[in-house]
Amino acid sequence: MGYYKLPLLFTRLFESEIKDLSKCSEEESIDRNLELIMTTCPGEHKYNPNFGCKIWDLDFESVVSVQKWENTFLQYITEAIKSFEPRICNAVSKIKFFDVKNQHEFSGAVSIRKRVEITIDAIVASSGKKCCFYYSLYLGPLSSE
């Protein structure tokens, strides 16, 4: 079974020698879907307003307890995977946060953003094969000097 690569290039259907769209493996398709889930805020998808991951609700939230905030972040990832990627099971997510400083070239202002590295270990349901997916995201500017 093949999965279509994104973006879909429909012009390929009209080319004389090629009558098919590009395909990818199931793992690649899952990887791209997980990335889409992580980078979509619920409400952004026109045809399914529930699609996405609620981690973006935490983007500008004041952090009272780092541990509680990270647990909520992981919970949102787990919920999104269960809801929108049925091709994997036994998914275990891990996260690491890093502060990233950027000094603006012209103004000299320094902004600090959070980068989160997300690792998802899971099993492909159709084959029983173990797989690991990795994503690096930046959260909104948390503060500036």
mmCIF file of N, CA, C and O in Angstrom, residues 6-58:
data_model
loop_
_atom_site.group_PDB
_atom_site.id
_atom_site.type_symbol
_atom_site.label_atom_id
_atom_site.label_comp_id
_atom_site.label_asym_id
_atom_site.label_seq_id
_atom_site.Cartn_x
_atom_site.Cartn_y
_atom_site.Cartn_z
ATOM 1 N N LEU A 6 3.067 14.701 0.062
ATOM 2 C CA LEU A 6 2.558 16.070 0.066
ATOM 3 C C LEU A 6 3.697 17.024 -0.277
ATOM 4 O O LEU A 6 4.826 16.765 0.094
ATOM 5 N N PRO A 7 3.471 18.073 -0.962
ATOM 6 C CA PRO A 7 2.194 18.504 -1.512
ATOM 7 C C PRO A 7 1.825 17.679 -2.740
ATOM 8 O O PRO A 7 2.698 17.172 -3.455
ATOM 9 N N LEU A 8 0.523 17.532 -2.974
ATOM 10 C CA LEU A 8 0.046 16.810 -4.145
ATOM 11 C C LEU A 8 0.285 17.668 -5.391
ATOM 12 O O LEU A 8 -0.105 18.830 -5.421
ATOM 13 N N LEU A 9 0.942 17.104 -6.371
ATOM 14 C CA LEU A 9 1.221 17.822 -7.618
ATOM 15 C C LEU A 9 0.327 17.250 -8.711
ATOM 16 O O LEU A 9 0.702 16.327 -9.435
ATOM 17 N N PHE A 10 -0.868 17.807 -8.830
ATOM 18 C CA PHE A 10 -1.859 17.287 -9.765
ATOM 19 C C PHE A 10 -1.429 17.445 -11.223
ATOM 20 O O PHE A 10 -1.925 16.736 -12.096
ATOM 21 N N THR A 11 -0.495 18.346 -11.512
ATOM 22 C CA THR A 11 -0.029 18.514 -12.895
ATOM 23 C C THR A 11 0.620 17.242 -13.412
ATOM 24 O O THR A 11 0.620 16.988 -14.609
ATOM 25 N N ARG A 12 1.148 16.411 -12.482
ATOM 26 C CA ARG A 12 1.765 15.139 -12.892
ATOM 27 C C ARG A 12 0.766 14.221 -13.580
ATOM 28 O O ARG A 12 1.135 13.391 -14.409
ATOM 29 N N LEU A 13 -0.504 14.338 -13.235
ATOM 30 C CA LEU A 13 -1.525 13.488 -13.848
ATOM 31 C C LEU A 13 -1.694 13.784 -15.337
ATOM 32 O O LEU A 13 -2.160 12.947 -16.090
ATOM 33 N N PHE A 14 -1.312 14.974 -15.753
ATOM 34 C CA PHE A 14 -1.503 15.394 -17.141
ATOM 35 C C PHE A 14 -0.230 15.302 -17.978
ATOM 36 O O PHE A 14 -0.260 15.573 -19.167
ATOM 37 N N GLU A 15 0.882 14.926 -17.344
ATOM 38 C CA GLU A 15 2.124 14.760 -18.093
ATOM 39 C C GLU A 15 2.032 13.469 -18.900
ATOM 40 O O GLU A 15 1.466 12.471 -18.450
ATOM 41 N N SER A 16 2.598 13.481 -20.094
ATOM 42 C CA SER A 16 2.437 12.352 -21.019
ATOM 43 C C SER A 16 3.019 11.042 -20.494
ATOM 44 O O SER A 16 2.432 9.988 -20.683
ATOM 45 N N GLU A 17 4.169 11.090 -19.819
ATOM 46 C CA GLU A 17 4.825 9.850 -19.389
ATOM 47 C C GLU A 17 4.433 9.438 -17.976
ATOM 48 O O GLU A 17 4.574 8.283 -17.605
ATOM 49 N N ILE A 18 3.972 10.361 -17.170
ATOM 50 C CA ILE A 18 3.660 10.071 -15.778
ATOM 51 C C ILE A 18 2.158 10.235 -15.563
ATOM 52 O O ILE A 18 1.598 11.285 -15.814
ATOM 53 N N LYS A 19 1.516 9.202 -15.106
ATOM 54 C CA LYS A 19 0.069 9.247 -14.872
ATOM 55 C C LYS A 19 -0.271 8.975 -13.406
ATOM 56 O O LYS A 19 -1.366 8.545 -13.095
ATOM 57 N N ASP A 20 0.698 9.201 -12.513
ATOM 58 C CA ASP A 20 0.477 8.874 -11.115
ATOM 59 C C ASP A 20 1.088 9.961 -10.235
ATOM 60 O O ASP A 20 2.012 10.656 -10.637
ATOM 61 N N LEU A 21 0.579 10.092 -9.039
ATOM 62 C CA LEU A 21 1.133 11.019 -8.069
ATOM 63 C C LEU A 21 2.259 10.340 -7.301
ATOM 64 O O LEU A 21 2.271 9.117 -7.149
ATOM 65 N N SER A 22 3.212 11.124 -6.807
ATOM 66 C CA SER A 22 4.332 10.579 -6.036
ATOM 67 C C SER A 22 3.825 9.956 -4.748
ATOM 68 O O SER A 22 2.906 10.459 -4.112
ATOM 69 N N LYS A 23 4.459 8.856 -4.375
ATOM 70 C CA LYS A 23 4.066 8.130 -3.167
ATOM 71 C C LYS A 23 5.228 8.031 -2.199
ATOM 72 O O LYS A 23 6.381 8.226 -2.566
ATOM 73 N N CYS A 24 4.902 7.730 -0.942
ATOM 74 C CA CYS A 24 5.916 7.560 0.097
ATOM 75 C C CYS A 24 5.527 6.361 0.958
ATOM 76 O O CYS A 24 4.443 5.808 0.821
ATOM 77 N N SER A 25 6.432 5.995 1.858
ATOM 78 C CA SER A 25 6.165 4.859 2.744
ATOM 79 C C SER A 25 5.162 5.256 3.830
ATOM 80 O O SER A 25 4.881 6.431 4.052
ATOM 81 N N GLU A 26 4.649 4.242 4.506
ATOM 82 C CA GLU A 26 3.707 4.502 5.587
ATOM 83 C C GLU A 26 4.370 5.318 6.697
ATOM 84 O O GLU A 26 3.762 6.255 7.239
ATOM 85 N N GLU A 27 5.633 5.001 7.033
ATOM 86 C CA GLU A 27 6.343 5.743 8.080
ATOM 87 C C GLU A 27 6.513 7.212 7.705
ATOM 88 O O GLU A 27 6.350 8.098 8.541
ATOM 89 N N GLU A 28 6.842 7.483 6.426
ATOM 90 C CA GLU A 28 6.966 8.876 5.978
ATOM 91 C C GLU A 28 5.630 9.596 6.061
ATOM 92 O O GLU A 28 5.562 10.760 6.462
ATOM 93 N N SER A 29 4.562 8.908 5.691
ATOM 94 C CA SER A 29 3.234 9.495 5.746
ATOM 95 C C SER A 29 2.830 9.804 7.188
ATOM 96 O O SER A 29 2.284 10.878 7.484
ATOM 97 N N ILE A 30 3.123 8.895 8.091
ATOM 98 C CA ILE A 30 2.837 9.112 9.514
ATOM 99 C C ILE A 30 3.651 10.296 10.028
ATOM 100 O O ILE A 30 3.123 11.171 10.727
ATOM 101 N N ASP A 31 4.919 10.337 9.674
ATOM 102 C CA ASP A 31 5.805 11.424 10.094
ATOM 103 C C ASP A 31 5.261 12.782 9.653
ATOM 104 O O ASP A 31 5.186 13.726 10.441
ATOM 105 N N ARG A 32 4.849 12.874 8.424
ATOM 106 C CA ARG A 32 4.318 14.139 7.900
ATOM 107 C C ARG A 32 2.996 14.505 8.565
ATOM 108 O O ARG A 32 2.733 15.669 8.838
ATOM 109 N N ASN A 33 2.168 13.500 8.837
ATOM 110 C CA ASN A 33 0.897 13.775 9.498
ATOM 111 C C ASN A 33 1.126 14.227 10.940
ATOM 112 O O ASN A 33 0.473 15.160 11.413
ATOM 113 N N LEU A 34 2.053 13.587 11.650
ATOM 114 C CA LEU A 34 2.356 14.003 13.020
ATOM 115 C C LEU A 34 2.878 15.439 13.050
ATOM 116 O O LEU A 34 2.489 16.230 13.914
ATOM 117 N N GLU A 35 3.731 15.772 12.093
ATOM 118 C CA GLU A 35 4.244 17.143 12.024
ATOM 119 C C GLU A 35 3.100 18.127 11.764
ATOM 120 O O GLU A 35 3.036 19.193 12.385
ATOM 121 N N LEU A 36 2.191 17.754 10.889
ATOM 122 C CA LEU A 36 1.036 18.607 10.604
ATOM 123 C C LEU A 36 0.165 18.771 11.846
ATOM 124 O O LEU A 36 -0.291 19.873 12.166
ATOM 125 N N ILE A 37 -0.028 17.689 12.573
ATOM 126 C CA ILE A 37 -0.817 17.741 13.811
ATOM 127 C C ILE A 37 -0.157 18.699 14.807
ATOM 128 O O ILE A 37 -0.812 19.560 15.388
ATOM 129 N N MET A 38 1.167 18.550 15.001
ATOM 130 C CA MET A 38 1.887 19.371 15.984
ATOM 131 C C MET A 38 1.897 20.851 15.625
ATOM 132 O O MET A 38 1.911 21.708 16.511
ATOM 133 N N THR A 39 1.915 21.155 14.340
ATOM 134 C CA THR A 39 2.038 22.553 13.922
ATOM 135 C C THR A 39 0.695 23.213 13.615
ATOM 136 O O THR A 39 0.667 24.370 13.198
ATOM 137 N N THR A 40 -0.396 22.488 13.835
ATOM 138 C CA THR A 40 -1.723 23.043 13.593
ATOM 139 C C THR A 40 -2.418 23.311 14.924
ATOM 140 O O THR A 40 -2.513 22.432 15.776
ATOM 141 N N CYS A 41 -2.895 24.517 15.067
ATOM 142 C CA CYS A 41 -3.660 24.904 16.247
ATOM 143 C C CYS A 41 -5.123 24.532 15.996
ATOM 144 O O CYS A 41 -5.639 24.801 14.909
ATOM 145 N N PRO A 42 -5.792 23.888 16.968
ATOM 146 C CA PRO A 42 -7.210 23.577 16.757
ATOM 147 C C PRO A 42 -7.979 24.839 16.331
ATOM 148 O O PRO A 42 -7.803 25.908 16.900
ATOM 149 N N GLY A 43 -8.804 24.671 15.313
ATOM 150 C CA GLY A 43 -9.554 25.787 14.760
ATOM 151 C C GLY A 43 -8.995 26.277 13.437
ATOM 152 O O GLY A 43 -9.672 26.982 12.694
ATOM 153 N N GLU A 44 -7.758 25.909 13.109
ATOM 154 C CA GLU A 44 -7.132 26.359 11.854
ATOM 155 C C GLU A 44 -7.583 25.550 10.640
ATOM 156 O O GLU A 44 -7.564 26.055 9.533
ATOM 157 N N HIS A 45 -7.937 24.291 10.841
ATOM 158 C CA HIS A 45 -8.322 23.422 9.728
ATOM 159 C C HIS A 45 -9.775 23.689 9.375
ATOM 160 O O HIS A 45 -10.679 23.526 10.197
ATOM 161 N N LYS A 46 -10.008 24.090 8.136
ATOM 162 C CA LYS A 46 -11.336 24.521 7.699
ATOM 163 C C LYS A 46 -12.394 23.421 7.841
ATOM 164 O O LYS A 46 -13.517 23.685 8.247
ATOM 165 N N TYR A 47 -12.041 22.187 7.499
ATOM 166 C CA TYR A 47 -13.028 21.112 7.464
ATOM 167 C C TYR A 47 -13.102 20.292 8.741
ATOM 168 O O TYR A 47 -14.003 19.491 8.903
ATOM 169 N N ASN A 48 -12.135 20.454 9.625
ATOM 170 C CA ASN A 48 -12.171 19.778 10.917
ATOM 171 C C ASN A 48 -11.591 20.727 11.965
ATOM 172 O O ASN A 48 -10.389 20.714 12.220
ATOM 173 N N PRO A 49 -12.426 21.537 12.582
ATOM 174 C CA PRO A 49 -11.925 22.531 13.534
ATOM 175 C C PRO A 49 -11.269 21.925 14.772
ATOM 176 O O PRO A 49 -10.544 22.615 15.477
ATOM 177 N N ASN A 50 -11.475 20.641 15.032
ATOM 178 C CA ASN A 50 -10.839 19.985 16.176
ATOM 179 C C ASN A 50 -9.426 19.495 15.858
ATOM 180 O O ASN A 50 -8.671 19.162 16.765
ATOM 181 N N PHE A 51 -9.077 19.435 14.559
ATOM 182 C CA PHE A 51 -7.773 18.911 14.143
ATOM 183 C C PHE A 51 -6.658 19.804 14.674
ATOM 184 O O PHE A 51 -6.739 21.019 14.633
ATOM 185 N N GLY A 52 -5.598 19.172 15.143
ATOM 186 C CA GLY A 52 -4.425 19.903 15.606
ATOM 187 C C GLY A 52 -4.066 19.509 17.020
ATOM 188 O O GLY A 52 -4.573 18.525 17.566
ATOM 189 N N CYS A 53 -3.170 20.282 17.593
ATOM 190 C CA CYS A 53 -2.668 19.986 18.935
ATOM 191 C C CYS A 53 -2.801 21.236 19.806
ATOM 192 O O CYS A 53 -2.405 22.330 19.400
ATOM 193 N N LYS A 54 -3.334 21.055 20.991
ATOM 194 C CA LYS A 54 -3.609 22.177 21.881
ATOM 195 C C LYS A 54 -2.352 22.766 22.519
ATOM 196 O O LYS A 54 -2.456 23.660 23.351
ATOM 197 N N ILE A 55 -1.163 22.295 22.136
ATOM 198 C CA ILE A 55 0.063 22.863 22.721
ATOM 199 C C ILE A 55 0.138 24.363 22.476
ATOM 200 O O ILE A 55 0.735 25.091 23.258
ATOM 201 N N TRP A 56 -0.492 24.829 21.411
ATOM 202 C CA TRP A 56 -0.440 26.260 21.081
ATOM 203 C C TRP A 56 -1.266 27.080 22.057
ATOM 204 O O TRP A 56 -1.071 28.295 22.163
ATOM 205 N N ASP A 57 -2.158 26.443 22.816
ATOM 206 C CA ASP A 57 -2.886 27.147 23.868
ATOM 207 C C ASP A 57 -1.940 27.548 25.001
ATOM 208 O O ASP A 57 -2.214 28.475 25.755
ATOM 209 N N LEU A 58 -0.820 26.838 25.122
ATOM 210 C CA LEU A 58 0.147 27.106 26.186
ATOM 211 C C LEU A 58 1.213 28.112 25.769
ATOM 212 O O LEU A 58 2.054 28.494 26.586
#
